[in-house]
């Protein structure tokens, strides 16, 4: 059985809610998704790429809008190899420092400008639950309650490993 994670991060990448708000939010998450196997709230020391695991299919170029499929070649470049290099570099220095050359249009762009299908993101604060047993997305009224507790807009990232 694959492990499914629902990760919840602020839409603003560097935002870290106060400790009290974080504790309350994880407690609320536990109440909203009681069938999950695990409920976490983590603060990363620096910005991290919050990945979607096997749900990564396409990386979208912020410069020309090209959609780079992971298992394809673009202008002779293997996108999977290119992406491994980008993610290694992000892991090494933090994503803010990384600029990448896009295989599609050869433009240099900040790694943090990349967008993904399925969605991923960049954050210092993340909450996550394992195997939440949801059919479909987190209901929007649940998301709104979490946003109220942490004091910022939130984004959902579904990951599978
Ligand atoms: Zn491009």
PDB file of C-alpha atoms and ligand atoms in Angstrom:
ATOM      1  CA  UNK A   1       0.000   0.000   0.000  1.00  0.00           C
ATOM      2  CA  UNK A   2       1.415   3.410  -0.908  1.00  0.00           C
ATOM      3  CA  UNK A   3       1.571   5.994   1.830  1.00  0.00           C
ATOM      4  CA  UNK A   4      -0.469   9.084   1.166  1.00  0.00           C
ATOM      5  CA  UNK A   5       0.316  12.345   2.908  1.00  0.00           C
ATOM      6  CA  UNK A   6      -1.726  15.501   2.993  1.00  0.00           C
ATOM      7  CA  UNK A   7       0.683  18.388   3.612  1.00  0.00           C
ATOM      8  CA  UNK A   8      -0.615  21.822   4.495  1.00  0.00           C
ATOM      9  CA  UNK A   9       1.636  24.867   4.119  1.00  0.00           C
ATOM     10  CA  UNK A  10       1.240  28.658   4.191  1.00  0.00           C
ATOM     11  CA  UNK A  11       0.828  30.195   0.740  1.00  0.00           C
ATOM     12  CA  UNK A  12       3.475  32.724   1.799  1.00  0.00           C
ATOM     13  CA  UNK A  13       6.677  30.625   1.834  1.00  0.00           C
ATOM     14  CA  UNK A  14       8.500  32.069   4.850  1.00  0.00           C
ATOM     15  CA  UNK A  15       5.520  32.359   7.185  1.00  0.00           C
ATOM     16  CA  UNK A  16       5.802  30.589  10.546  1.00  0.00           C
ATOM     17  CA  UNK A  17       2.801  30.846  12.893  1.00  0.00           C
ATOM     18  CA  UNK A  18       3.458  31.346  16.608  1.00  0.00           C
ATOM     19  CA  UNK A  19       3.960  28.217  18.688  1.00  0.00           C
ATOM     20  CA  UNK A  20       0.565  28.441  20.350  1.00  0.00           C
ATOM     21  CA  UNK A  21      -1.158  28.716  16.973  1.00  0.00           C
ATOM     22  CA  UNK A  22       0.837  25.777  15.623  1.00  0.00           C
ATOM     23  CA  UNK A  23      -0.146  23.564  18.554  1.00  0.00           C
ATOM     24  CA  UNK A  24      -3.798  24.553  18.192  1.00  0.00           C
ATOM     25  CA  UNK A  25      -3.725  23.907  14.456  1.00  0.00           C
ATOM     26  CA  UNK A  26      -2.340  20.383  14.853  1.00  0.00           C
ATOM     27  CA  UNK A  27      -4.961  19.651  17.533  1.00  0.00           C
ATOM     28  CA  UNK A  28      -7.663  20.889  15.156  1.00  0.00           C
ATOM     29  CA  UNK A  29      -6.240  18.754  12.362  1.00  0.00           C
ATOM     30  CA  UNK A  30      -6.497  15.735  14.644  1.00  0.00           C
ATOM     31  CA  UNK A  31     -10.149  16.558  15.257  1.00  0.00           C
ATOM     32  CA  UNK A  32     -10.933  17.191  11.583  1.00  0.00           C
ATOM     33  CA  UNK A  33      -9.144  14.107  10.288  1.00  0.00           C
ATOM     34  CA  UNK A  34      -9.478  11.515  13.051  1.00  0.00           C
ATOM     35  CA  UNK A  35      -8.867   8.566  10.714  1.00  0.00           C
ATOM     36  CA  UNK A  36      -5.318   9.695   9.842  1.00  0.00           C
ATOM     37  CA  UNK A  37      -2.392   7.719  11.168  1.00  0.00           C
ATOM     38  CA  UNK A  38      -0.218  10.635  12.165  1.00  0.00           C
ATOM     39  CA  UNK A  39      -0.586  14.400  12.695  1.00  0.00           C
ATOM     40  CA  UNK A  40       2.462  16.625  12.562  1.00  0.00           C
ATOM     41  CA  UNK A  41       3.361  20.266  12.672  1.00  0.00           C
ATOM     42  CA  UNK A  42       6.966  21.020  11.801  1.00  0.00           C
ATOM     43  CA  UNK A  43       9.065  24.149  11.552  1.00  0.00           C
ATOM     44  CA  UNK A  44      12.030  23.827   9.216  1.00  0.00           C
ATOM     45  CA  UNK A  45      15.166  25.809   9.983  1.00  0.00           C
ATOM     46  CA  UNK A  46      15.077  27.321   6.534  1.00  0.00           C
ATOM     47  CA  UNK A  47      12.804  27.224   3.536  1.00  0.00           C
ATOM     48  CA  UNK A  48      12.348  23.733   2.157  1.00  0.00           C
ATOM     49  CA  UNK A  49      10.868  22.326  -1.002  1.00  0.00           C
ATOM     50  CA  UNK A  50       7.687  20.590   0.139  1.00  0.00           C
ATOM     51  CA  UNK A  51       7.406  17.773  -2.341  1.00  0.00           C
ATOM     52  CA  UNK A  52       4.518  15.756  -3.701  1.00  0.00           C
ATOM     53  CA  UNK A  53       6.513  12.504  -4.073  1.00  0.00           C
ATOM     54  CA  UNK A  54       5.220  10.278  -6.848  1.00  0.00           C
ATOM     55  CA  UNK A  55       2.550  12.812  -7.735  1.00  0.00           C
ATOM     56  CA  UNK A  56       5.165  14.905  -9.533  1.00  0.00           C
ATOM     57  CA  UNK A  57       4.359  14.609 -13.231  1.00  0.00           C
ATOM     58  CA  UNK A  58       5.075  17.999 -14.725  1.00  0.00           C
ATOM     59  CA  UNK A  59       7.265  21.015 -13.978  1.00  0.00           C
ATOM     60  CA  UNK A  60       5.964  24.255 -15.438  1.00  0.00           C
ATOM     61  CA  UNK A  61       8.435  26.846 -16.739  1.00  0.00           C
ATOM     62  CA  UNK A  62       7.813  30.310 -15.225  1.00  0.00           C
ATOM     63  CA  UNK A  63       9.456  31.952 -18.236  1.00  0.00           C
ATOM     64  CA  UNK A  64       7.827  30.398 -21.320  1.00  0.00           C
ATOM     65  CA  UNK A  65       5.014  28.374 -19.741  1.00  0.00           C
ATOM     66  CA  UNK A  66       6.250  25.100 -21.189  1.00  0.00           C
ATOM     67  CA  UNK A  67       5.133  22.004 -19.335  1.00  0.00           C
ATOM     68  CA  UNK A  68       8.093  19.684 -18.802  1.00  0.00           C
ATOM     69  CA  UNK A  69       6.960  16.136 -18.269  1.00  0.00           C
ATOM     70  CA  UNK A  70       9.196  14.315 -15.820  1.00  0.00           C
ATOM     71  CA  UNK A  71       9.706  11.270 -18.010  1.00  0.00           C
ATOM     72  CA  UNK A  72      10.515  13.042 -21.227  1.00  0.00           C
ATOM     73  CA  UNK A  73      13.319  14.771 -23.081  1.00  0.00           C
ATOM     74  CA  UNK A  74      13.275  18.443 -23.977  1.00  0.00           C
ATOM     75  CA  UNK A  75      15.892  19.814 -26.351  1.00  0.00           C
ATOM     76  CA  UNK A  76      17.968  16.688 -25.789  1.00  0.00           C
ATOM     77  CA  UNK A  77      17.855  17.035 -22.011  1.00  0.00           C
ATOM     78  CA  UNK A  78      16.439  14.294 -19.839  1.00  0.00           C
ATOM     79  CA  UNK A  79      13.950  16.112 -17.569  1.00  0.00           C
ATOM     80  CA  UNK A  80      14.244  13.580 -14.743  1.00  0.00           C
ATOM     81  CA  UNK A  81      18.053  14.048 -14.579  1.00  0.00           C
ATOM     82  CA  UNK A  82      17.659  17.822 -14.809  1.00  0.00           C
ATOM     83  CA  UNK A  83      15.095  17.781 -11.999  1.00  0.00           C
ATOM     84  CA  UNK A  84      17.337  15.604  -9.772  1.00  0.00           C
ATOM     85  CA  UNK A  85      20.108  18.178 -10.186  1.00  0.00           C
ATOM     86  CA  UNK A  86      17.731  21.020  -9.270  1.00  0.00           C
ATOM     87  CA  UNK A  87      16.361  19.210  -6.220  1.00  0.00           C
ATOM     88  CA  UNK A  88      19.840  18.196  -5.007  1.00  0.00           C
ATOM     89  CA  UNK A  89      20.936  21.792  -5.226  1.00  0.00           C
ATOM     90  CA  UNK A  90      17.838  22.989  -3.375  1.00  0.00           C
ATOM     91  CA  UNK A  91      18.517  20.480  -0.636  1.00  0.00           C
ATOM     92  CA  UNK A  92      22.124  21.598  -0.351  1.00  0.00           C
ATOM     93  CA  UNK A  93      21.718  25.361  -0.211  1.00  0.00           C
ATOM     94  CA  UNK A  94      18.008  25.966   0.363  1.00  0.00           C
ATOM     95  CA  UNK A  95      15.698  26.787  -2.560  1.00  0.00           C
ATOM     96  CA  UNK A  96      16.048  30.582  -2.229  1.00  0.00           C
ATOM     97  CA  UNK A  97      19.652  30.416  -3.390  1.00  0.00           C
ATOM     98  CA  UNK A  98      19.034  28.286  -6.451  1.00  0.00           C
ATOM     99  CA  UNK A  99      18.680  29.579  -9.986  1.00  0.00           C
ATOM    100  CA  UNK A 100      18.082  27.082 -12.754  1.00  0.00           C
ATOM    101  CA  UNK A 101      18.479  27.064 -16.491  1.00  0.00           C
ATOM    102  CA  UNK A 102      15.265  25.846 -18.075  1.00  0.00           C
ATOM    103  CA  UNK A 103      15.692  23.111 -20.716  1.00  0.00           C
ATOM    104  CA  UNK A 104      12.766  24.521 -22.748  1.00  0.00           C
ATOM    105  CA  UNK A 105      13.811  28.153 -23.322  1.00  0.00           C
ATOM    106  CA  UNK A 106      17.292  28.313 -21.712  1.00  0.00           C
ATOM    107  CA  UNK A 107      16.175  31.145 -19.435  1.00  0.00           C
ATOM    108  CA  UNK A 108      17.654  31.406 -15.937  1.00  0.00           C
ATOM    109  CA  UNK A 109      14.884  31.439 -13.342  1.00  0.00           C
ATOM    110  CA  UNK A 110      14.758  31.216  -9.542  1.00  0.00           C
ATOM    111  CA  UNK A 111      13.915  27.656  -8.450  1.00  0.00           C
ATOM    112  CA  UNK A 112      11.176  29.121  -6.277  1.00  0.00           C
ATOM    113  CA  UNK A 113       9.374  30.389  -9.381  1.00  0.00           C
ATOM    114  CA  UNK A 114       8.833  26.835 -10.626  1.00  0.00           C
ATOM    115  CA  UNK A 115       5.324  25.426 -10.328  1.00  0.00           C
ATOM    116  CA  UNK A 116       4.296  21.811 -10.424  1.00  0.00           C
ATOM    117  CA  UNK A 117       1.563  19.403 -11.408  1.00  0.00           C
ATOM    118  CA  UNK A 118       0.645  17.832  -8.963  1.00  0.00           C
ATOM    119  CA  UNK A 119       1.173  20.842  -6.768  1.00  0.00           C
ATOM    120  CA  UNK A 120       4.166  21.247  -4.448  1.00  0.00           C
ATOM    121  CA  UNK A 121       5.486  24.298  -2.648  1.00  0.00           C
ATOM    122  CA  UNK A 122       8.092  26.006  -0.508  1.00  0.00           C
ATOM    123  CA  UNK A 123       7.685  26.521   3.211  1.00  0.00           C
ATOM    124  CA  UNK A 124       9.269  26.763   6.633  1.00  0.00           C
ATOM    125  CA  UNK A 125       6.123  25.581   8.375  1.00  0.00           C
ATOM    126  CA  UNK A 126       4.249  22.469   7.360  1.00  0.00           C
ATOM    127  CA  UNK A 127       1.549  20.338   8.857  1.00  0.00           C
ATOM    128  CA  UNK A 128       0.980  16.871   7.556  1.00  0.00           C
ATOM    129  CA  UNK A 129      -1.156  13.823   8.124  1.00  0.00           C
ATOM    130  CA  UNK A 130      -0.597  10.295   6.870  1.00  0.00           C
ATOM    131  CA  UNK A 131      -3.346   8.344   5.103  1.00  0.00           C
ATOM    132  CA  UNK A 132      -6.140  10.768   6.076  1.00  0.00           C
ATOM    133  CA  UNK A 133      -8.816   8.557   4.480  1.00  0.00           C
ATOM    134  CA  UNK A 134     -10.448  11.506   2.729  1.00  0.00           C
ATOM    135  CA  UNK A 135     -12.448  11.096  -0.428  1.00  0.00           C
ATOM    136  CA  UNK A 136     -11.354  14.116  -2.422  1.00  0.00           C
ATOM    137  CA  UNK A 137      -9.773  17.236  -0.973  1.00  0.00           C
ATOM    138  CA  UNK A 138      -9.980  18.621   2.527  1.00  0.00           C
ATOM    139  CA  UNK A 139     -13.405  20.349   2.667  1.00  0.00           C
ATOM    140  CA  UNK A 140     -13.037  24.108   2.212  1.00  0.00           C
ATOM    141  CA  UNK A 141     -14.751  24.851   5.552  1.00  0.00           C
ATOM    142  CA  UNK A 142     -12.093  22.727   7.293  1.00  0.00           C
ATOM    143  CA  UNK A 143      -9.345  24.589   5.475  1.00  0.00           C
ATOM    144  CA  UNK A 144     -10.920  27.897   6.496  1.00  0.00           C
ATOM    145  CA  UNK A 145     -10.916  26.848  10.169  1.00  0.00           C
ATOM    146  CA  UNK A 146      -7.243  25.893   9.986  1.00  0.00           C
ATOM    147  CA  UNK A 147      -6.433  29.199   8.281  1.00  0.00           C
ATOM    148  CA  UNK A 148      -8.175  31.055  11.066  1.00  0.00           C
ATOM    149  CA  UNK A 149      -6.075  29.280  13.701  1.00  0.00           C
ATOM    150  CA  UNK A 150      -2.694  29.771  12.002  1.00  0.00           C
ATOM    151  CA  UNK A 151      -3.515  33.291  10.795  1.00  0.00           C
ATOM    152  CA  UNK A 152      -2.599  32.854   7.138  1.00  0.00           C
ATOM    153  CA  UNK A 153      -3.824  31.367   3.873  1.00  0.00           C
ATOM    154  CA  UNK A 154      -2.928  27.705   3.420  1.00  0.00           C
ATOM    155  CA  UNK A 155      -2.227  25.454   0.481  1.00  0.00           C
ATOM    156  CA  UNK A 156      -2.736  21.694   0.212  1.00  0.00           C
ATOM    157  CA  UNK A 157      -0.137  19.340  -1.201  1.00  0.00           C
ATOM    158  CA  UNK A 158      -0.962  15.694  -1.745  1.00  0.00           C
ATOM    159  CA  UNK A 159       2.068  13.446  -1.713  1.00  0.00           C
ATOM    160  CA  UNK A 160       2.488   9.752  -2.310  1.00  0.00           C
ATOM    161  CA  UNK A 161       5.525   7.584  -1.595  1.00  0.00           C
TER     162      UNK A 161
HETATM  163 ZN1  LIG B   1      10.844  27.745 -20.625  1.00  0.00          ZN
END
